[in-house]
Short mmCIF file of C-alpha atoms in Angstrom, two decimals:
data_model
loop_
_atom_site.label_atom_id
_atom_site.label_comp_id
_atom_site.label_asym_id
_atom_site.label_seq_id
_atom_site.Cartn_x
_atom_site.Cartn_y
_atom_site.Cartn_z
CA MET A 1 -63.50 86.96 33.05
CA ASP A 2 -64.66 85.71 36.45
CA ILE A 3 -66.32 87.42 39.37
CA SER A 4 -65.37 86.43 42.89
CA LEU A 5 -68.40 85.60 45.00
CA ILE A 6 -66.37 85.13 48.17
CA PRO A 7 -63.22 87.24 48.48
CA GLN A 8 -61.65 84.85 51.00
CA PHE A 9 -63.34 81.57 51.72
CA GLY A 10 -62.98 79.95 55.11
CA GLY A 11 -66.03 80.68 57.19
CA PHE A 12 -68.61 78.12 58.23
CA VAL A 13 -71.47 80.46 57.32
CA VAL A 14 -70.14 80.97 53.79
CA THR A 15 -69.80 77.21 53.32
CA VAL A 16 -73.39 76.63 54.39
CA ILE A 17 -74.73 79.44 52.18
CA ALA A 18 -72.90 78.15 49.09
CA PHE A 19 -74.12 74.61 49.78
CA VAL A 20 -77.72 75.70 50.31
CA VAL A 21 -77.71 77.81 47.13
CA ALA A 22 -76.28 74.98 45.01
CA LEU A 23 -78.59 72.35 46.48
CA SER A 24 -81.67 74.59 46.25
CA VAL A 25 -81.12 75.27 42.55
CA ILE A 26 -80.65 71.57 41.79
CA VAL A 27 -83.62 70.44 43.90
CA ALA A 28 -85.89 73.14 42.46
CA VAL A 29 -85.09 72.05 38.89
CA HIS A 30 -85.50 68.36 39.75
CA GLU A 31 -88.85 68.81 41.47
CA TYR A 32 -90.09 71.22 38.80
CA GLY A 33 -89.46 68.47 36.26
CA HIS A 34 -91.77 66.17 38.23
CA TYR A 35 -94.34 68.94 38.67
CA ILE A 36 -94.58 70.30 35.13
CA VAL A 37 -94.56 66.92 33.35
CA GLY A 38 -97.10 65.65 35.87
CA ARG A 39 -99.33 68.61 35.14
CA TRP A 40 -98.96 68.10 31.38
CA SER A 41 -99.87 64.44 31.94
CA GLY A 42 -103.02 65.29 33.87
CA ILE A 43 -101.69 64.56 37.38
CA LYS A 44 -102.57 67.17 39.98
CA ALA A 45 -99.82 68.47 42.26
CA GLU A 46 -101.09 69.47 45.69
CA VAL A 47 -97.79 70.74 47.16
CA PHE A 48 -94.49 71.91 45.67
CA SER A 49 -92.04 72.31 48.55
CA LEU A 50 -88.50 73.62 48.53
CA GLY A 51 -87.16 72.30 51.83
CA PHE A 52 -88.69 70.27 54.64
CA GLY A 53 -90.13 71.01 58.06
CA PRO A 54 -91.99 74.15 59.20
CA VAL A 55 -93.32 76.26 56.33
CA LEU A 56 -91.82 79.76 56.13
CA TRP A 57 -93.77 80.99 53.11
CA SER A 58 -96.52 79.62 50.88
CA ARG A 59 -99.10 80.55 48.27
CA HIS A 60 -101.65 78.74 46.09
CA ASP A 61 -101.61 79.12 42.31
CA ARG A 62 -104.59 79.01 39.96
CA HIS A 63 -104.14 75.25 39.49
CA GLY A 64 -104.64 74.64 43.21
CA THR A 65 -101.00 73.79 43.92
CA LYS A 66 -99.50 75.06 47.16
CA TRP A 67 -96.00 76.44 46.58
CA GLN A 68 -93.94 76.68 49.75
CA ILE A 69 -90.49 77.27 51.20
CA ALA A 70 -89.74 75.26 54.33
CA ALA A 71 -87.21 75.81 57.11
CA LEU A 72 -84.82 72.92 56.36
CA PRO A 73 -83.30 73.68 52.93
CA PHE A 74 -81.78 70.24 52.33
CA GLY A 75 -84.12 68.87 49.66
CA GLY A 76 -87.65 69.25 48.42
CA TYR A 77 -90.62 67.35 47.06
CA VAL A 78 -93.83 67.44 45.04
CA LYS A 79 -96.86 65.86 46.69
CA PHE A 80 -99.37 64.70 44.09
CA LEU A 81 -103.02 63.92 44.60
CA GLY A 82 -103.32 60.55 46.33
CA ASP A 83 -99.83 60.64 47.87
CA SER A 84 -99.47 60.05 51.60
CA ASN A 85 -96.00 61.58 51.90
CA ALA A 86 -93.11 63.19 50.03
CA ALA A 87 -91.91 59.78 48.75
CA SER A 88 -95.16 59.34 46.77
CA ALA A 89 -96.39 56.44 48.88
CA LYS A 90 -100.05 55.68 48.26
CA ASP A 91 -102.63 57.16 50.63
CA GLU A 92 -105.13 54.31 50.57
CA GLU A 93 -107.87 56.09 52.50
CA ALA A 94 -107.67 59.15 50.30
CA ALA A 95 -107.65 56.99 47.16
CA TYR A 96 -110.87 55.21 48.18
CA ALA A 97 -112.57 58.58 48.67
CA LEU A 98 -111.69 59.82 45.17
CA SER A 99 -114.16 59.63 42.32
CA GLU A 100 -113.14 57.87 39.10
CA GLU A 101 -112.40 61.22 37.45
CA GLU A 102 -110.39 62.44 40.43
CA LEU A 103 -108.50 59.16 40.57
CA ARG A 104 -107.30 59.77 36.99
CA HIS A 105 -105.67 62.98 38.23
CA SER A 106 -103.87 61.23 41.11
CA MET A 107 -100.37 59.82 40.90
CA HIS A 108 -101.54 56.26 41.54
CA GLY A 109 -104.63 56.34 39.32
CA ALA A 110 -103.04 57.91 36.25
CA PRO A 111 -102.10 55.80 33.21
CA LEU A 112 -98.75 54.05 33.33
CA TRP A 113 -97.23 56.31 30.67
CA ALA A 114 -98.16 59.43 32.66
CA ARG A 115 -96.64 58.11 35.88
CA THR A 116 -93.49 56.98 34.10
CA ALA A 117 -93.02 60.32 32.36
CA THR A 118 -93.63 62.25 35.58
CA VAL A 119 -91.13 60.26 37.63
CA ALA A 120 -88.45 60.21 34.91
CA ALA A 121 -88.76 63.97 34.40
CA GLY A 122 -86.92 64.83 37.63
CA PRO A 123 -83.54 63.27 36.70
CA ILE A 124 -83.99 64.29 33.06
CA PHE A 125 -84.41 67.93 34.09
CA ASN A 126 -81.20 67.63 36.15
CA PHE A 127 -79.34 66.45 33.05
CA ILE A 128 -80.89 69.24 30.97
CA LEU A 129 -79.78 71.81 33.55
CA SER A 130 -76.23 70.44 33.40
CA ILE A 131 -76.11 70.49 29.61
CA LEU A 132 -77.45 74.05 29.42
CA VAL A 133 -75.05 75.34 32.09
CA PHE A 134 -72.03 73.67 30.49
CA ALA A 135 -73.11 75.02 27.08
CA GLY A 136 -73.62 78.49 28.55
CA VAL A 137 -70.13 78.52 30.05
CA ILE A 138 -68.66 77.35 26.73
CA LEU A 139 -70.52 80.15 24.91
CA TRP A 140 -69.39 82.71 27.51
CA GLN A 141 -65.72 81.70 27.44
CA GLY A 142 -65.54 80.90 23.73
CA GLN A 143 -63.18 78.39 22.17
CA VAL A 144 -59.45 78.71 21.70
CA ALA A 145 -58.70 80.42 18.39
CA GLU A 146 -56.94 78.52 15.64
CA PRO A 147 -54.03 78.82 15.13
CA LEU A 148 -52.91 79.18 18.76
CA THR A 149 -52.73 82.93 19.37
CA VAL A 150 -51.33 84.85 22.33
CA GLY A 151 -54.09 86.61 24.25
CA SER A 152 -53.09 88.17 27.58
CA PHE A 153 -49.97 87.26 29.55
CA ARG A 154 -50.08 85.74 33.02
CA ALA A 155 -47.83 87.26 35.66
CA LEU A 156 -44.55 85.39 36.08
CA PRO A 157 -41.39 86.30 38.01
CA GLY A 158 -38.54 87.55 35.79
CA GLU A 159 -39.42 85.72 32.58
CA VAL A 160 -37.69 86.23 29.23
CA GLN A 161 -40.47 87.67 27.11
CA GLU A 162 -40.29 88.76 23.48
CA LEU A 163 -43.75 87.63 22.45
CA ARG A 164 -46.60 90.09 21.97
CA GLU A 165 -50.35 89.83 22.24
CA GLY A 166 -51.76 88.72 18.90
CA ASP A 167 -48.75 86.60 17.92
CA GLU A 168 -49.76 83.36 16.20
CA VAL A 169 -47.55 80.59 17.61
CA ILE A 170 -46.28 78.24 14.90
CA ALA A 171 -43.65 76.25 16.81
CA ILE A 172 -41.96 76.17 20.22
CA GLY A 173 -38.42 74.86 20.63
CA GLY A 174 -38.58 73.47 17.11
CA VAL A 175 -41.78 71.51 17.80
CA ARG A 176 -44.70 72.54 15.60
CA VAL A 177 -47.92 73.47 17.45
CA PRO A 178 -50.87 71.25 16.41
CA ALA A 179 -54.51 72.34 16.29
CA PHE A 180 -55.76 72.99 19.81
CA GLU A 181 -59.01 71.13 19.10
CA ASP A 182 -56.98 67.94 18.72
CA ARG A 183 -56.52 67.56 22.48
CA GLU A 184 -54.45 64.37 22.28
CA ALA A 185 -52.04 65.86 19.75
CA PHE A 186 -51.79 69.07 21.75
CA ARG A 187 -51.01 67.09 24.92
CA SER A 188 -48.31 65.14 23.08
CA PHE A 189 -46.87 68.40 21.75
CA GLY A 190 -46.47 69.67 25.31
CA ASP A 191 -44.52 66.54 26.23
CA ALA A 192 -42.26 66.96 23.18
CA VAL A 193 -41.22 70.56 23.88
CA PRO A 194 -37.65 70.69 25.32
CA VAL A 195 -37.66 71.39 29.07
CA GLU A 196 -35.46 74.50 29.03
CA PRO A 197 -35.94 77.87 30.76
CA VAL A 198 -35.69 79.85 27.50
CA LEU A 199 -36.92 78.60 24.11
CA ASP A 200 -37.24 79.84 20.56
CA TYR A 201 -40.80 80.67 19.46
CA ASP A 202 -41.63 80.71 15.74
CA VAL A 203 -44.53 83.15 15.41
CA ARG A 204 -46.52 84.97 12.78
CA ARG A 205 -46.76 88.68 13.57
CA ASP A 206 -48.32 91.24 11.24
CA ALA A 207 -48.31 88.68 8.39
CA ARG A 208 -44.55 88.07 8.88
CA GLU A 209 -42.95 84.95 10.34
CA MET A 210 -40.17 85.51 12.86
CA ARG A 211 -38.35 83.84 15.73
CA VAL A 212 -38.43 85.31 19.24
CA GLY A 213 -37.43 84.18 22.73
CA GLY A 214 -39.84 83.12 25.44
CA PRO A 215 -40.09 81.05 28.63
CA TYR A 216 -40.90 77.36 28.86
CA PRO A 217 -44.61 77.30 27.86
CA TYR A 218 -45.88 75.42 30.94
CA PRO A 219 -44.47 77.08 34.08
CA PRO A 220 -45.23 75.80 37.61
CA LEU A 221 -48.21 78.15 37.73
CA VAL A 222 -51.44 77.48 39.61
CA THR A 223 -54.30 77.99 37.12
CA GLN A 224 -56.80 75.74 38.92
CA LEU A 225 -57.06 74.66 42.53
CA SER A 226 -58.95 71.54 43.64
CA PRO A 227 -61.13 71.83 46.75
CA GLN A 228 -60.24 69.49 49.63
CA SER A 229 -56.71 69.11 48.26
CA ALA A 230 -53.34 69.51 49.97
CA ALA A 231 -52.63 72.74 48.06
CA TYR A 232 -56.02 74.22 48.94
CA ASP A 233 -55.68 73.34 52.61
CA ILE A 234 -52.32 75.11 53.03
CA GLY A 235 -53.55 78.29 51.33
CA LEU A 236 -52.12 78.21 47.79
CA GLN A 237 -54.08 80.44 45.41
CA VAL A 238 -54.79 80.62 41.70
CA GLY A 239 -52.01 82.72 40.15
CA ASP A 240 -49.28 81.48 42.49
CA VAL A 241 -46.00 80.46 40.84
CA ILE A 242 -43.94 77.73 42.52
CA THR A 243 -40.29 78.74 42.06
CA ALA A 244 -38.52 76.01 44.06
CA VAL A 245 -39.14 72.66 45.77
CA ASP A 246 -37.03 71.87 48.85
CA GLY A 247 -34.68 74.69 47.84
CA THR A 248 -34.14 73.45 44.26
CA PRO A 249 -35.29 76.01 41.67
CA ILE A 250 -37.81 74.87 39.06
CA PHE A 251 -39.22 76.58 35.97
CA ALA A 252 -41.50 73.87 34.49
CA PHE A 253 -44.73 72.32 35.73
CA GLU A 254 -43.31 68.95 34.73
CA GLN A 255 -40.47 69.43 37.22
CA LEU A 256 -43.02 70.05 39.98
CA ARG A 257 -44.97 66.94 38.97
CA GLU A 258 -41.81 64.82 39.08
CA ARG A 259 -40.95 66.03 42.58
CA VAL A 260 -44.47 65.36 43.85
CA GLU A 261 -44.86 61.93 42.27
CA GLY A 262 -41.32 60.85 43.10
CA GLY A 263 -41.53 61.88 46.74
CA ASN A 264 -43.91 59.06 47.77
CA GLY A 265 -45.87 61.39 49.99
CA LYS A 266 -43.02 63.02 51.92
CA PRO A 267 -43.49 66.70 52.94
CA LEU A 268 -42.29 69.26 50.40
CA LEU A 269 -41.11 72.81 51.07
CA LEU A 270 -42.52 75.03 48.31
CA SER A 271 -41.10 78.47 47.51
CA VAL A 272 -43.94 80.52 46.00
CA TRP A 273 -44.06 83.81 44.11
CA ARG A 274 -47.33 85.67 44.65
CA ASP A 275 -47.85 89.18 43.23
CA GLY A 276 -44.16 89.99 43.67
CA ALA A 277 -43.89 88.56 47.21
CA ALA A 278 -41.84 85.47 48.13
CA LEU A 279 -43.66 82.94 50.35
CA GLU A 280 -42.95 79.46 51.67
CA PHE A 281 -45.36 76.59 52.32
CA THR A 282 -44.87 73.06 53.61
CA LEU A 283 -47.14 70.65 51.80
CA VAL A 284 -47.79 66.90 52.11
CA PRO A 285 -48.97 65.26 48.84
CA ARG A 286 -51.96 62.95 49.07
CA ARG A 287 -52.78 59.65 47.42
CA VAL A 288 -55.70 60.04 45.02
CA ASP A 289 -57.55 57.72 42.64
CA GLU A 290 -57.80 59.27 39.19
CA PRO A 291 -60.00 58.07 36.29
CA GLN A 292 -58.11 57.05 33.17
CA ALA A 293 -59.09 57.75 29.57
CA GLU A 294 -59.03 54.04 28.74
CA GLY A 295 -61.19 53.24 31.79
CA GLY A 296 -60.42 52.32 35.36
CA PHE A 297 -58.49 54.30 37.95
CA LYS A 298 -54.85 54.95 38.80
CA THR A 299 -53.58 55.77 42.29
CA SER A 300 -51.08 58.65 42.29
CA TRP A 301 -49.57 61.29 44.55
CA ARG A 302 -51.14 64.70 43.97
CA ILE A 303 -51.22 68.16 45.57
CA GLY A 304 -54.40 69.41 43.86
CA ILE A 305 -53.31 72.05 41.34
CA ALA A 306 -53.47 72.30 37.57
CA GLY A 307 -51.19 74.34 35.35
CA GLY A 308 -51.41 75.82 31.89
CA LEU A 309 -49.68 78.02 29.34
CA PHE A 310 -47.92 81.17 30.54
CA PHE A 311 -50.40 83.18 28.47
CA GLU A 312 -54.14 83.12 28.02
CA PRO A 313 -54.86 81.86 24.49
CA ALA A 314 -57.02 84.18 22.41
CA THR A 315 -60.56 82.91 22.00
CA GLU A 316 -63.27 83.16 19.38
CA MET A 317 -67.03 82.76 19.48
CA THR A 318 -68.45 79.27 19.23
CA GLY A 319 -71.81 78.29 17.80
CA VAL A 320 -74.81 77.33 19.90
CA GLY A 321 -74.89 73.85 18.39
CA SER A 322 -71.23 73.26 19.16
CA ALA A 323 -71.70 74.56 22.73
CA LEU A 324 -74.70 72.27 23.30
CA LEU A 325 -72.73 69.31 21.97
CA GLY A 326 -69.94 70.22 24.38
CA GLY A 327 -72.50 70.31 27.21
CA VAL A 328 -73.76 66.85 26.29
CA VAL A 329 -70.21 65.45 26.11
CA GLN A 330 -69.31 66.95 29.50
CA THR A 331 -72.46 65.55 31.13
CA GLU A 332 -71.78 62.14 29.61
CA ARG A 333 -68.22 62.19 30.99
CA ILE A 334 -69.48 62.90 34.50
CA VAL A 335 -72.02 60.07 34.30
CA GLN A 336 -69.43 57.60 33.02
CA GLY A 337 -66.87 58.69 35.61
CA SER A 338 -69.40 58.44 38.45
CA ILE A 339 -70.52 54.94 37.46
CA SER A 340 -66.92 53.80 37.01
CA GLY A 341 -65.91 55.28 40.36
CA LEU A 342 -68.81 53.66 42.19
CA TRP A 343 -68.06 50.27 40.63
CA HIS A 344 -64.38 50.49 41.54
CA MET A 345 -65.27 51.42 45.12
CA ILE A 346 -67.64 48.45 45.38
CA THR A 347 -64.98 46.08 44.04
CA GLY A 348 -62.32 47.55 46.31
CA ALA A 349 -60.14 48.78 43.44
CA ILE A 350 -60.12 52.31 44.89
CA SER A 351 -60.71 53.72 48.34
CA SER A 352 -64.30 54.23 49.53
CA CYS A 353 -63.10 57.62 50.82
CA ASN A 354 -63.71 58.88 47.27
CA MET A 355 -67.40 59.15 48.22
CA SER A 356 -68.25 62.47 49.87
CA GLY A 357 -71.20 63.20 52.13
CA PRO A 358 -73.02 66.45 52.88
CA ILE A 359 -70.09 67.99 54.75
CA GLY A 360 -67.68 67.28 51.91
CA ILE A 361 -70.11 68.59 49.29
CA ALA A 362 -70.68 71.73 51.37
CA GLN A 363 -66.93 72.31 51.62
CA VAL A 364 -66.52 71.92 47.86
CA SER A 365 -69.48 74.29 47.27
CA GLY A 366 -67.84 77.01 49.32
CA ALA A 367 -64.43 76.41 47.77
CA MET A 368 -65.79 76.65 44.23
CA ALA A 369 -67.70 79.82 45.10
CA SER A 370 -64.48 81.33 46.43
CA GLN A 371 -62.84 80.75 43.05
CA GLY A 372 -65.42 82.76 41.16
CA ALA A 373 -68.93 82.73 39.73
CA VAL A 374 -68.05 80.60 36.70
CA SER A 375 -66.40 77.93 38.87
CA PHE A 376 -69.40 77.85 41.21
CA ILE A 377 -71.93 77.65 38.38
CA TRP A 378 -69.90 74.88 36.74
CA PHE A 379 -69.91 72.99 40.05
CA ILE A 380 -73.71 73.30 40.24
CA ALA A 381 -73.93 71.65 36.82
CA VAL A 382 -71.59 68.84 37.92
CA LEU A 383 -73.61 68.27 41.09
CA SER A 384 -76.88 68.37 39.11
CA THR A 385 -75.61 65.53 36.92
CA ALA A 386 -74.66 63.53 40.02
CA VAL A 387 -78.08 64.09 41.60
CA GLY A 388 -79.86 63.08 38.40
CA LEU A 389 -77.78 59.91 38.14
CA LEU A 390 -78.26 59.01 41.82
CA ASN A 391 -82.03 59.32 41.48
CA LEU A 392 -82.01 56.83 38.61
CA PHE A 393 -80.51 54.08 40.76
CA PRO A 394 -83.06 51.22 41.06
CA ILE A 395 -83.59 51.69 44.78
CA PRO A 396 -87.13 51.98 46.18
CA VAL A 397 -87.84 55.54 47.41
CA LEU A 398 -85.68 56.96 44.57
CA ASP A 399 -87.08 57.75 41.13
CA GLY A 400 -85.24 54.76 39.69
CA GLY A 401 -87.05 52.46 42.13
CA HIS A 402 -90.43 53.78 41.02
CA LEU A 403 -89.43 53.26 37.38
CA VAL A 404 -88.57 49.64 38.18
CA PHE A 405 -92.04 49.20 39.70
CA TYR A 406 -93.58 50.66 36.54
CA GLY A 407 -91.48 48.32 34.41
CA TYR A 408 -92.81 45.38 36.42
CA GLU A 409 -96.34 46.68 35.95
CA ALA A 410 -95.82 46.99 32.18
CA VAL A 411 -94.64 43.38 31.96
CA ALA A 412 -96.98 41.76 34.51
CA GLY A 413 -100.02 43.82 33.63
CA ARG A 414 -100.55 44.86 37.27
CA PRO A 415 -98.58 46.86 39.85
CA PRO A 416 -96.84 45.21 42.82
CA SER A 417 -99.14 44.69 45.80
CA ASP A 418 -99.42 47.46 48.37
CA GLY A 419 -97.86 45.16 50.98
CA ALA A 420 -94.87 44.40 48.78
CA LEU A 421 -94.46 48.11 48.02
CA ARG A 422 -94.43 48.98 51.72
CA ILE A 423 -91.73 46.41 52.41
CA LEU A 424 -89.63 47.47 49.42
CA MET A 425 -89.95 51.16 50.31
CA THR A 426 -88.78 50.39 53.84
CA VAL A 427 -85.80 48.49 52.47
CA GLY A 428 -85.02 51.33 50.08
CA LEU A 429 -85.23 53.94 52.82
CA THR A 430 -82.89 51.85 54.98
CA LEU A 431 -80.39 51.60 52.13
CA ILE A 432 -80.47 55.35 51.49
CA LEU A 433 -80.06 56.20 55.18
CA SER A 434 -77.18 53.71 55.46
CA LEU A 435 -75.51 55.28 52.44
CA MET A 436 -75.91 58.74 53.96
CA VAL A 437 -74.37 57.60 57.26
CA PHE A 438 -71.49 55.96 55.37
CA ALA A 439 -70.83 59.11 53.31
CA LEU A 440 -71.01 61.29 56.42
CA SER A 441 -68.49 59.02 58.18
CA ASN A 442 -66.17 59.53 55.17
CA ASP A 443 -66.46 63.30 55.67
CA LEU A 444 -65.53 62.97 59.31
CA PHE A 445 -62.88 60.26 59.34
CA CYS A 446 -61.27 59.97 55.88
CA PRO A 447 -57.91 61.78 55.50
#
């Protein structure tokens, strides 16, 4: 079950709202990690700000921290005692005026372990948010029941259908169905099923085994739609069924894939069935760089849709431990994919257009919100992982840069000089601004 947040996405205002909501949640969690671990470590937070610029609302809590919402909702910060700005640069004049006891409660006078824990907490809280959200979605949706059981049917035009809800599927077209949890075996099973419009299904119904007729299990049905894809841009929707390509009828998702990949990017005329209506769309596939299971990337032609079975598999409850493990695995995959993608962009193996800036992220935010609450919440978790990883990069100004400084202090027995820190922070800020300009140029000029 999913709840549409945006009945029909397309407006600039909706895009901005979705982006601000997603970013605000992620920033709030990140900065709260800094704040709460700092407080536990004895470091006083003077300001907790969601946003920058003019303050719209504020209040002081019993710990003396000013909580505020500012007018520019594109980030946030925690200003600790002894900080001169939101980047935690040292306020030398203020530090000299602090007593020894007060200095202990400042960011720059606290023990090394306290500063390290406080800085690391921001990215760690981002990862925790991602794991909990992924686990929550897994708990909400459940796991596919074993053996594979027919849940509800998806709408298809004129299919041969003798299956019933509750049927346990044993084999399709003579190919036995493996356990769904064995993803590799299940994927291989799909490739082994004969590509025919009508197949025999061996099922178990009411404790009896029987053979019934049914359609090819993977029709050219849109079950997922990628934002910023060719299919999304021309107005395809989840639930659409592609019935023909350039006038040639198709009944299998594999047939659609072959036409897309074999066309080398030439325009395709798609005949589409949508809620009983026949529509036509002209679509131009795009070259994309896709991560591979064995590592690296492969450049392919894609239109930005995913398919699935012609029925929703029945699900069953999953345990909290299993859901949390799934959340950890999903977060780990995003981290590995992000690092691999960045490395391949640096080495020139894939296009630098794979890096999106604020406009691209905003567009994806709105697109995911338009596909339902679960999709939008999942996207927030993905973006939270990316933000946590980015902040761990060893660049001055970012959390990772501060952790490098603390590592130097642990080894050398003293922190870098204030002069060296100022130079490094300037270099770091220049790098970050350059990266932002580069990503923004991708949003504006990449195809």
